[in-house]
Coordinates of C-alpha atoms and ligand atoms in Angstrom, one line a residue:
M1 CA 0.0 0.0 0.0
H2 CA 1.5 3.3 -1.0
M3 CA -0.9 5.6 0.7
T4 CA -0.2 4.6 4.3
V5 CA -1.9 6.1 7.3
E6 CA 1.3 8.1 7.8
N7 CA 1.1 9.5 4.3
E8 CA -2.6 10.4 4.7
L9 CA -1.9 12.2 7.9
F10 CA 0.9 14.1 6.2
R11 CA -1.7 14.9 3.4
E12 CA -3.9 16.5 6.0
T13 CA -1.0 18.6 7.4
V14 CA 0.0 19.8 3.9
S15 CA -3.6 20.4 2.8
R16 CA -4.3 22.6 5.9
F17 CA -1.1 24.5 5.3
V18 CA -1.9 25.0 1.6
Q19 CA -5.5 26.2 2.2
Q20 CA -4.6 28.4 5.2
E21 CA -1.2 29.9 4.3
I22 CA -0.9 29.6 0.5
V23 CA -4.3 30.0 -1.1
P24 CA -5.1 33.4 0.5
N25 CA -1.8 34.8 -0.9
V26 CA -1.4 33.4 -4.4
D27 CA -3.1 36.3 -6.2
E28 CA -0.6 38.7 -4.7
W29 CA 2.4 36.4 -5.4
E30 CA 1.2 36.0 -9.0
Q31 CA 1.3 39.8 -9.4
L32 CA 4.7 40.0 -7.7
E33 CA 6.0 37.2 -10.0
Q34 CA 7.6 35.4 -7.2
I35 CA 6.8 33.7 -3.9
P36 CA 8.3 35.2 -0.8
R37 CA 11.4 33.7 0.8
E38 CA 9.4 33.5 4.0
L39 CA 7.3 30.8 2.4
F40 CA 10.4 28.5 2.2
R41 CA 11.3 29.3 5.8
R42 CA 7.7 28.6 7.0
M43 CA 7.7 25.3 5.1
G44 CA 11.1 24.5 6.7
E45 CA 9.6 25.2 10.1
L46 CA 6.8 22.8 9.4
G47 CA 9.2 20.1 8.2
L48 CA 7.9 20.1 4.6
L49 CA 11.2 20.6 2.8
G50 CA 13.5 17.8 2.0
I51 CA 11.3 15.2 3.7
E52 CA 13.2 12.3 2.2
Y53 CA 16.6 13.5 3.5
P54 CA 18.0 11.9 6.6
V55 CA 16.9 13.3 10.0
K56 CA 20.5 14.4 10.8
Y57 CA 20.3 17.0 8.0
G58 CA 16.9 18.2 9.0
G59 CA 14.8 15.8 6.8
A60 CA 12.3 13.2 7.9
G61 CA 13.8 10.1 6.3
A62 CA 10.5 9.6 4.5
G63 CA 9.9 7.7 1.2
F64 CA 9.0 9.1 -2.2
W65 CA 5.2 8.5 -1.8
M66 CA 5.2 11.2 0.8
T67 CA 6.8 13.6 -1.7
V68 CA 4.0 12.6 -4.1
V69 CA 1.5 13.6 -1.5
L70 CA 3.3 17.0 -1.0
A71 CA 3.2 17.7 -4.7
E72 CA -0.5 16.6 -5.0
E73 CA -1.5 19.0 -2.2
L74 CA 0.7 21.9 -3.4
A75 CA -0.9 21.7 -6.9
R76 CA -4.3 22.4 -5.3
C77 CA -3.3 26.0 -4.4
R78 CA -4.4 27.0 -8.0
S79 CA -1.1 28.7 -8.7
G80 CA 1.1 26.5 -10.8
G81 CA 4.1 28.8 -10.3
T82 CA 4.0 28.5 -6.5
A83 CA 3.9 24.7 -6.6
F84 CA 6.7 24.7 -9.3
S85 CA 9.1 27.0 -7.3
I86 CA 8.8 24.8 -4.2
I87 CA 9.2 21.5 -6.1
V88 CA 12.2 22.8 -8.0
H89 CA 13.8 23.5 -4.6
T90 CA 12.8 20.2 -2.9
D91 CA 12.9 17.7 -5.8
M92 CA 14.3 19.1 -9.0
S93 CA 17.7 20.3 -7.7
S94 CA 18.6 19.6 -4.1
P95 CA 18.2 15.7 -4.4
W96 CA 21.5 15.6 -6.3
I97 CA 23.3 16.5 -3.1
A98 CA 21.6 13.7 -1.3
S99 CA 22.3 11.2 -4.1
V100 CA 25.8 12.0 -5.2
G101 CA 27.1 14.6 -2.8
T102 CA 30.0 14.2 -0.4
E103 CA 29.5 14.1 3.4
E104 CA 31.0 17.5 3.5
Q105 CA 28.5 18.9 1.0
K106 CA 25.6 17.3 2.7
T107 CA 26.6 18.7 6.1
K108 CA 27.2 22.1 4.6
Y109 CA 24.1 22.5 2.5
L110 CA 21.3 20.1 3.4
P111 CA 20.4 21.8 6.8
G112 CA 19.9 25.1 5.0
I113 CA 17.8 23.4 2.3
T114 CA 15.5 21.6 4.7
S115 CA 15.0 24.7 6.9
G116 CA 14.2 26.9 3.8
Q117 CA 17.2 29.3 4.4
T118 CA 18.9 28.2 1.2
V119 CA 16.7 28.3 -1.9
C120 CA 17.9 26.0 -4.7
A121 CA 17.8 26.3 -8.5
L122 CA 18.8 23.9 -11.3
A123 CA 20.8 25.3 -14.2
I124 CA 21.0 23.1 -17.2
T125 CA 19.3 24.8 -20.1
E126 CA 21.2 27.4 -22.2
P127 CA 20.1 29.9 -24.8
G128 CA 21.4 27.5 -27.5
V129 CA 20.5 24.1 -26.0
G130 CA 17.5 22.6 -24.2
S131 CA 16.4 19.2 -25.2
D132 CA 19.8 18.1 -26.4
M133 CA 21.3 18.3 -22.9
S134 CA 24.6 16.6 -23.8
S135 CA 25.4 19.5 -26.1
I136 CA 25.6 22.3 -23.5
S137 CA 28.4 24.8 -24.0
T138 CA 29.0 26.2 -20.5
R139 CA 32.5 25.2 -19.6
A140 CA 34.3 24.5 -16.3
V141 CA 38.1 24.4 -16.5
L142 CA 40.5 23.4 -13.7
D143 CA 42.8 26.1 -12.5
G144 CA 45.0 24.8 -9.7
E145 CA 42.5 23.5 -7.1
D146 CA 39.6 25.5 -8.4
W147 CA 37.1 25.2 -11.2
V148 CA 36.4 28.3 -13.4
I149 CA 33.0 28.3 -15.1
N150 CA 32.1 30.3 -18.2
G151 CA 28.8 30.3 -20.1
S152 CA 25.1 31.3 -19.8
K153 CA 21.9 29.6 -18.7
T154 CA 18.3 30.4 -19.4
Y155 CA 14.8 29.7 -18.2
I156 CA 16.2 29.0 -14.7
T157 CA 13.4 28.6 -12.1
N158 CA 14.2 30.3 -8.7
G159 CA 17.1 31.8 -10.7
V160 CA 16.6 35.4 -9.6
Y161 CA 16.7 34.8 -5.9
G162 CA 18.4 31.4 -5.7
D163 CA 21.0 30.9 -3.0
L164 CA 22.4 27.7 -4.5
Y165 CA 22.6 26.8 -8.1
F166 CA 23.1 23.2 -9.4
V167 CA 25.0 23.9 -12.6
A168 CA 25.7 21.6 -15.5
A169 CA 29.0 22.3 -17.3
R170 CA 31.3 20.7 -19.8
T171 CA 34.5 19.6 -18.2
R172 CA 35.9 17.6 -21.2
E173 CA 36.3 18.4 -24.8
T174 CA 37.1 14.9 -26.1
G175 CA 35.9 11.4 -25.6
R176 CA 32.3 10.1 -25.5
K177 CA 29.8 13.0 -25.7
H178 CA 27.9 11.7 -22.7
Q179 CA 31.0 11.6 -20.5
Q180 CA 31.9 15.2 -20.9
L181 CA 29.6 16.9 -18.4
S182 CA 29.8 17.5 -14.7
L183 CA 27.6 19.1 -12.1
F184 CA 28.7 21.9 -9.8
L185 CA 27.4 23.7 -6.8
V186 CA 27.6 27.5 -7.2
E187 CA 26.5 29.7 -4.4
G188 CA 24.5 32.9 -5.2
G189 CA 26.7 36.0 -4.9
T190 CA 29.8 34.2 -6.1
P191 CA 31.8 36.8 -8.1
G192 CA 31.2 36.5 -11.9
L193 CA 27.7 35.0 -11.4
S194 CA 24.9 37.4 -12.4
V195 CA 21.3 37.5 -13.3
S196 CA 21.3 39.0 -16.8
K197 CA 17.5 39.1 -17.1
K198 CA 14.3 38.3 -15.1
L199 CA 12.2 36.6 -17.8
S200 CA 8.5 37.4 -18.4
K201 CA 6.4 34.3 -19.0
T202 CA 3.0 33.2 -20.4
G203 CA 2.2 31.5 -17.1
M204 CA 3.8 30.2 -13.9
W205 CA 4.0 33.8 -12.8
A206 CA 4.6 33.1 -9.2
S207 CA 7.9 31.3 -10.0
D208 CA 10.7 33.5 -10.9
T209 CA 12.7 32.6 -14.0
A210 CA 16.1 33.9 -14.9
E211 CA 18.8 34.1 -17.5
L212 CA 22.2 33.7 -15.8
V213 CA 25.7 34.6 -16.9
F214 CA 28.8 32.8 -15.6
D215 CA 31.8 35.0 -16.3
G216 CA 34.9 33.4 -14.8
V217 CA 33.0 32.0 -11.8
R218 CA 35.6 30.4 -9.6
V219 CA 34.5 27.6 -7.2
S220 CA 36.5 25.3 -5.0
G221 CA 37.4 21.8 -6.3
T222 CA 35.1 20.6 -3.5
N223 CA 32.1 22.1 -5.3
I224 CA 32.0 19.4 -8.0
L225 CA 28.9 17.3 -7.4
G226 CA 29.6 13.6 -7.9
Q227 CA 32.2 12.3 -10.2
E228 CA 33.8 14.5 -12.9
G229 CA 32.5 13.4 -16.3
E230 CA 29.5 11.6 -14.8
G231 CA 27.2 14.7 -14.9
F232 CA 25.0 13.6 -17.9
Y233 CA 24.2 10.2 -16.2
Q234 CA 23.5 11.9 -12.9
L235 CA 21.2 14.3 -14.6
V236 CA 19.3 11.6 -16.4
A237 CA 18.9 9.6 -13.2
G238 CA 17.6 12.6 -11.4
L239 CA 15.2 13.6 -14.2
Q240 CA 13.0 10.5 -13.5
R241 CA 12.0 12.1 -10.1
E242 CA 11.5 15.5 -11.8
R243 CA 9.3 14.0 -14.5
L244 CA 7.2 11.9 -12.1
L245 CA 6.5 15.0 -10.0
S246 CA 5.6 17.1 -13.0
A247 CA 3.1 14.4 -13.9
V248 CA 1.8 14.4 -10.3
L249 CA 1.4 18.2 -10.4
C250 CA -0.5 18.1 -13.7
I251 CA -2.9 15.4 -12.4
S252 CA -3.7 17.1 -9.1
A253 CA -4.1 20.6 -10.7
A254 CA -6.3 19.1 -13.5
D255 CA -8.4 17.4 -10.8
Q256 CA -8.8 20.6 -8.9
T257 CA -9.7 22.5 -12.1
L258 CA -12.4 19.9 -12.8
T259 CA -13.8 20.3 -9.3
D260 CA -13.9 24.1 -9.7
T261 CA -15.6 23.6 -13.1
V262 CA -18.2 21.3 -11.8
E263 CA -19.1 23.8 -9.1
F264 CA -19.3 26.6 -11.8
L265 CA -21.6 24.4 -14.0
S266 CA -24.0 23.8 -11.1
Q267 CA -24.2 27.6 -10.3
R268 CA -24.4 29.0 -13.9
Q269 CA -27.9 29.1 -15.4
T270 CA -28.7 29.2 -19.1
F271 CA -32.0 28.6 -20.8
G272 CA -33.6 28.4 -17.3
Q273 CA -31.5 25.5 -16.2
S274 CA -28.2 25.0 -14.5
L275 CA -25.4 24.1 -16.9
S276 CA -24.7 21.0 -15.0
T277 CA -28.0 19.5 -16.2
F278 CA -26.9 19.5 -19.9
Q279 CA -25.8 16.1 -21.0
A280 CA -23.3 17.5 -23.5
L281 CA -21.4 19.1 -20.6
R282 CA -22.0 16.2 -18.1
H283 CA -20.4 13.8 -20.6
R284 CA -17.5 16.0 -21.3
I285 CA -16.8 16.2 -17.5
A286 CA -17.1 12.4 -17.3
D287 CA -14.6 12.0 -20.1
L288 CA -12.1 14.4 -18.5
L289 CA -12.5 12.7 -15.0
T290 CA -11.7 9.4 -16.7
E291 CA -8.6 10.9 -18.3
V292 CA -7.4 12.3 -15.0
E293 CA -7.9 8.9 -13.3
A294 CA -6.0 7.1 -16.2
A295 CA -3.1 9.6 -15.8
R296 CA -3.1 9.0 -12.0
Q297 CA -3.0 5.3 -12.3
L298 CA -0.3 5.3 -15.0
T299 CA 1.8 7.7 -12.9
Y300 CA 1.3 5.7 -9.7
H301 CA 2.4 2.6 -11.6
A302 CA 5.6 4.4 -12.7
V303 CA 6.1 5.7 -9.1
R304 CA 5.8 2.1 -7.8
K305 CA 8.6 1.0 -10.2
F306 CA 10.7 4.0 -9.3
V307 CA 10.3 3.3 -5.6
A308 CA 11.2 -0.3 -6.1
G309 CA 14.4 0.8 -7.8
E310 CA 13.4 -0.9 -11.1
D311 CA 14.3 0.4 -14.6
C312 CA 11.4 2.8 -15.2
A313 CA 12.5 5.4 -17.8
T314 CA 9.8 4.2 -20.2
E315 CA 6.9 4.2 -17.7
V316 CA 8.0 7.6 -16.3
S317 CA 8.1 9.1 -19.8
M318 CA 4.7 7.6 -20.5
A319 CA 3.3 9.1 -17.3
K320 CA 4.9 12.6 -18.0
L321 CA 3.7 12.5 -21.6
F322 CA 0.1 11.4 -20.8
A323 CA -0.4 13.6 -17.7
S324 CA 0.9 16.8 -19.3
E325 CA -1.0 16.4 -22.5
M326 CA -4.1 15.5 -20.4
A327 CA -3.7 18.7 -18.3
N328 CA -3.7 20.7 -21.5
K329 CA -6.8 19.0 -22.7
V330 CA -8.6 19.6 -19.4
S331 CA -7.5 23.2 -19.5
Y332 CA -8.9 23.7 -23.0
E333 CA -12.2 22.1 -22.2
C334 CA -12.7 23.8 -18.8
V335 CA -12.0 27.2 -20.2
Q336 CA -14.6 26.4 -22.9
M337 CA -17.2 25.3 -20.3
H338 CA -16.7 28.6 -18.4
G339 CA -17.7 30.6 -21.5
G340 CA -16.5 34.2 -21.6
L341 CA -15.6 34.0 -17.9
G342 CA -13.0 31.3 -18.7
Y343 CA -11.2 33.9 -20.8
M344 CA -10.9 36.4 -18.1
R345 CA -7.5 37.1 -16.4
E346 CA -7.0 35.7 -12.9
L347 CA -9.9 33.2 -12.9
P348 CA -8.2 30.0 -11.6
V349 CA -9.2 28.1 -14.8
E350 CA -7.6 30.7 -17.0
R351 CA -4.4 30.6 -14.8
F352 CA -4.4 26.8 -15.0
A353 CA -4.5 27.0 -18.8
R354 CA -1.5 29.3 -18.9
D355 CA 0.5 27.6 -16.1
Y356 CA 0.1 24.0 -17.2
R357 CA 0.9 24.8 -20.8
L358 CA 4.5 24.6 -19.6
W359 CA 4.5 20.9 -18.8
T360 CA 4.5 19.5 -22.3
I361 CA 7.7 21.6 -22.8
A362 CA 9.7 21.6 -19.6
A363 CA 11.3 18.6 -17.7
G364 CA 11.6 16.9 -21.1
S365 CA 9.1 17.9 -23.8
S366 CA 6.4 15.6 -25.1
E367 CA 8.6 15.0 -28.2
M368 CA 11.5 13.9 -26.0
M369 CA 9.2 11.6 -24.0
R370 CA 7.9 10.0 -27.2
E371 CA 11.6 9.5 -28.3
I372 CA 12.4 7.6 -25.1
I373 CA 9.2 5.5 -25.3
A374 CA 9.8 4.7 -29.0
K375 CA 13.5 3.7 -28.3
S376 CA 12.3 1.2 -25.8
S377 CA 10.4 -0.8 -28.4
I378 CA 11.5 0.3 -31.9
S379 CA 15.1 -0.4 -32.7
Ligands
LIG401 C1 9.0 28.4 -17.4 C2 10.1 27.5 -17.6 C3 10.9 27.0 -16.5 C4 12.0 26.2 -16.8 N1 12.8 25.9 -15.7 C5 14.0 25.4 -15.9 C6 15.0 25.2 -14.9 O1 14.7 25.5 -13.7 N2 16.2 24.7 -15.2 C7 16.6 24.3 -16.4 O2 17.7 23.9 -16.7 N3 15.7 24.5 -17.5 C8 14.4 25.0 -17.2 N4 13.6 25.1 -18.3 C9 14.0 24.7 -19.6 C10 13.2 23.6 -20.2 O3 13.5 22.4 -19.6 C11 13.5 23.6 -21.7 O4 12.7 24.7 -22.3 C12 13.1 22.3 -22.4 O5 14.0 21.3 -22.0 C13 13.1 22.4 -23.9 O6 14.3 23.0 -24.4 P1 14.3 24.2 -25.4 O7 13.3 25.2 -24.8 O8 15.6 24.6 -25.7 O9 13.6 23.7 -26.7 P2 14.4 22.9 -27.9 O10 15.2 21.8 -27.4 O11 15.0 24.0 -28.8 O12 13.1 22.3 -28.7 C14 12.2 23.1 -29.4 C15 11.0 22.2 -29.9 O13 11.6 21.2 -30.7 C16 11.3 19.9 -30.2 N5 12.4 19.0 -30.5 C17 13.7 19.2 -30.2 N6 14.4 18.1 -30.6 C18 13.6 17.3 -31.2 C19 13.7 16.0 -31.9 N7 14.9 15.4 -31.9 N8 12.6 15.4 -32.4 C20 11.4 16.0 -32.3 N9 11.2 17.2 -31.7 C21 12.3 17.8 -31.2 C22 11.1 20.1 -28.7 O14 10.3 19.0 -28.1 C23 10.4 21.4 -28.7 O15 9.0 21.2 -28.9 C24 12.4 25.9 -18.1 C25 11.6 26.3 -19.2 C26 10.5 27.1 -18.9 C27 9.7 27.5 -20.1

C-alpha cells in the first residue's frame, strides 16, 4: 500500500497549510511574479522541505510516496508557479546533493535546504541548448585546485533569488559525448555569477525565472557534485524524479480545475437551467475525469517501479507525456465550459490553462518523451 496512514496524515497537514497559508496569498504572489522567501522558511519550520533527507540533516527520512502527497496537495493551491518553485527546490535540484554529494557537501548545505534558508535552482538549459542536454556549451576548467565556469543559462526557475545553483557544465572536450559533463554547486553571490534578465512568461508567474551569466565564476574543487565526467548520467537519473513529480502536479491541478468547473456548472444558469444538467457538458466532464484517473493510475504505476528501484524510464516518460497532454486537454475544455468568464484574467481556470501549458515543454518535452518510449520498443 503506497498511501499509508502516515502519508494520509501528512496529506492533512500539507492540505491545511496550503489552504490556510498559500491559497489566500497566491493572487498577490502571481502579481509579484515570485513567492516570498518567508514561504520557504515557513515550510522549513513545518518540516515540509527535504522530507526524504536523513533526519540528521533536518529531513524526515520519508519515502517518495510522501513527496508525491506533498506535490498533490501543493498543486491544489491554484497557482502553478507557486507549486513549481517549491518542487524545484525540494525535488528538481537539491536531491543531487543527497544522491551523489560528499558528506562535507551534505553537512554544509542540506540543513539550510531543509530549513528553507537556502533556496535552490537547477541550471542546465542554455540559450542554444535545451532538449539536447549533452550539447551544452557552458565550460568548467580546472585552474589549480579551483574550477572556473564560463557560459550562460536560461529559463532557470528560482534563478533570480536562488542561493544555491546546481550547474551543468562541460569539463571535457574529447571522448564520448555523454561523458563530458559534470555538475557543480555554485552559491548565489559568487563573483562572476549574475542574473542578466528576469524573464517574463505566459504563465507560472509566481515562480521567478532567470537568465544567468557565468563569467569566470571560480568555485573550489570541492564544489563538484559527484564524479567528474558523470554529470550527464547523474542528470538523467535525477530527471526521473522530476518527470514523475511534474506528472503528479499536472494530475492534481487538473483534478482541482475539474472540481472548480463542476461547481461553476452547477451555479451558472442558461435557458432556465443549471449548466450541470446539460448532457453534452456532463459527458464532457465524465470523459475528463476518466482521463485524470487514467493519468493518475499510469503515474502511480511508474512511481511504484521508481520506488522499487526498477528500470522505469519508459513508464516515467509515458506518465509525464500522458499527464501533461491530459492537463492541456482539461484546461482547453474547462475554459470552454466557463464561456467568456473562462477567458478572463485571474480566474483559476484561466491561470491553470496558462500555467500547465508549460508541462509539455519543460522537464523533457512531449517529443522527447515519445523518443524515449519509442526507443524502448523500436530499434
Ligand atoms: C517556465 C520554464 C521554466 C524552466 N525551468 C528550468 C529550470 O529550472 N532549469 C533548467 O535547466 N531548465 C528549465 N527550463 C527549460 C526547459 O527544460 C526547456 O525549455 C526544455 O528542455 C526544452 O528545451 P528548449 O526550450 O531549448 O527547446 P528545444 O530543445 O530547442 O526544442 C524546441 C522544440 O523542438 C522539439 N524537438 C527538439 N528536438 C527534437 C527532436 N529530436 N525530435 C522532435 N522534436 C524535437 C522540442 O520538443 C520542442 O518542442 C524551463 C523552461 C520554462 C519555459
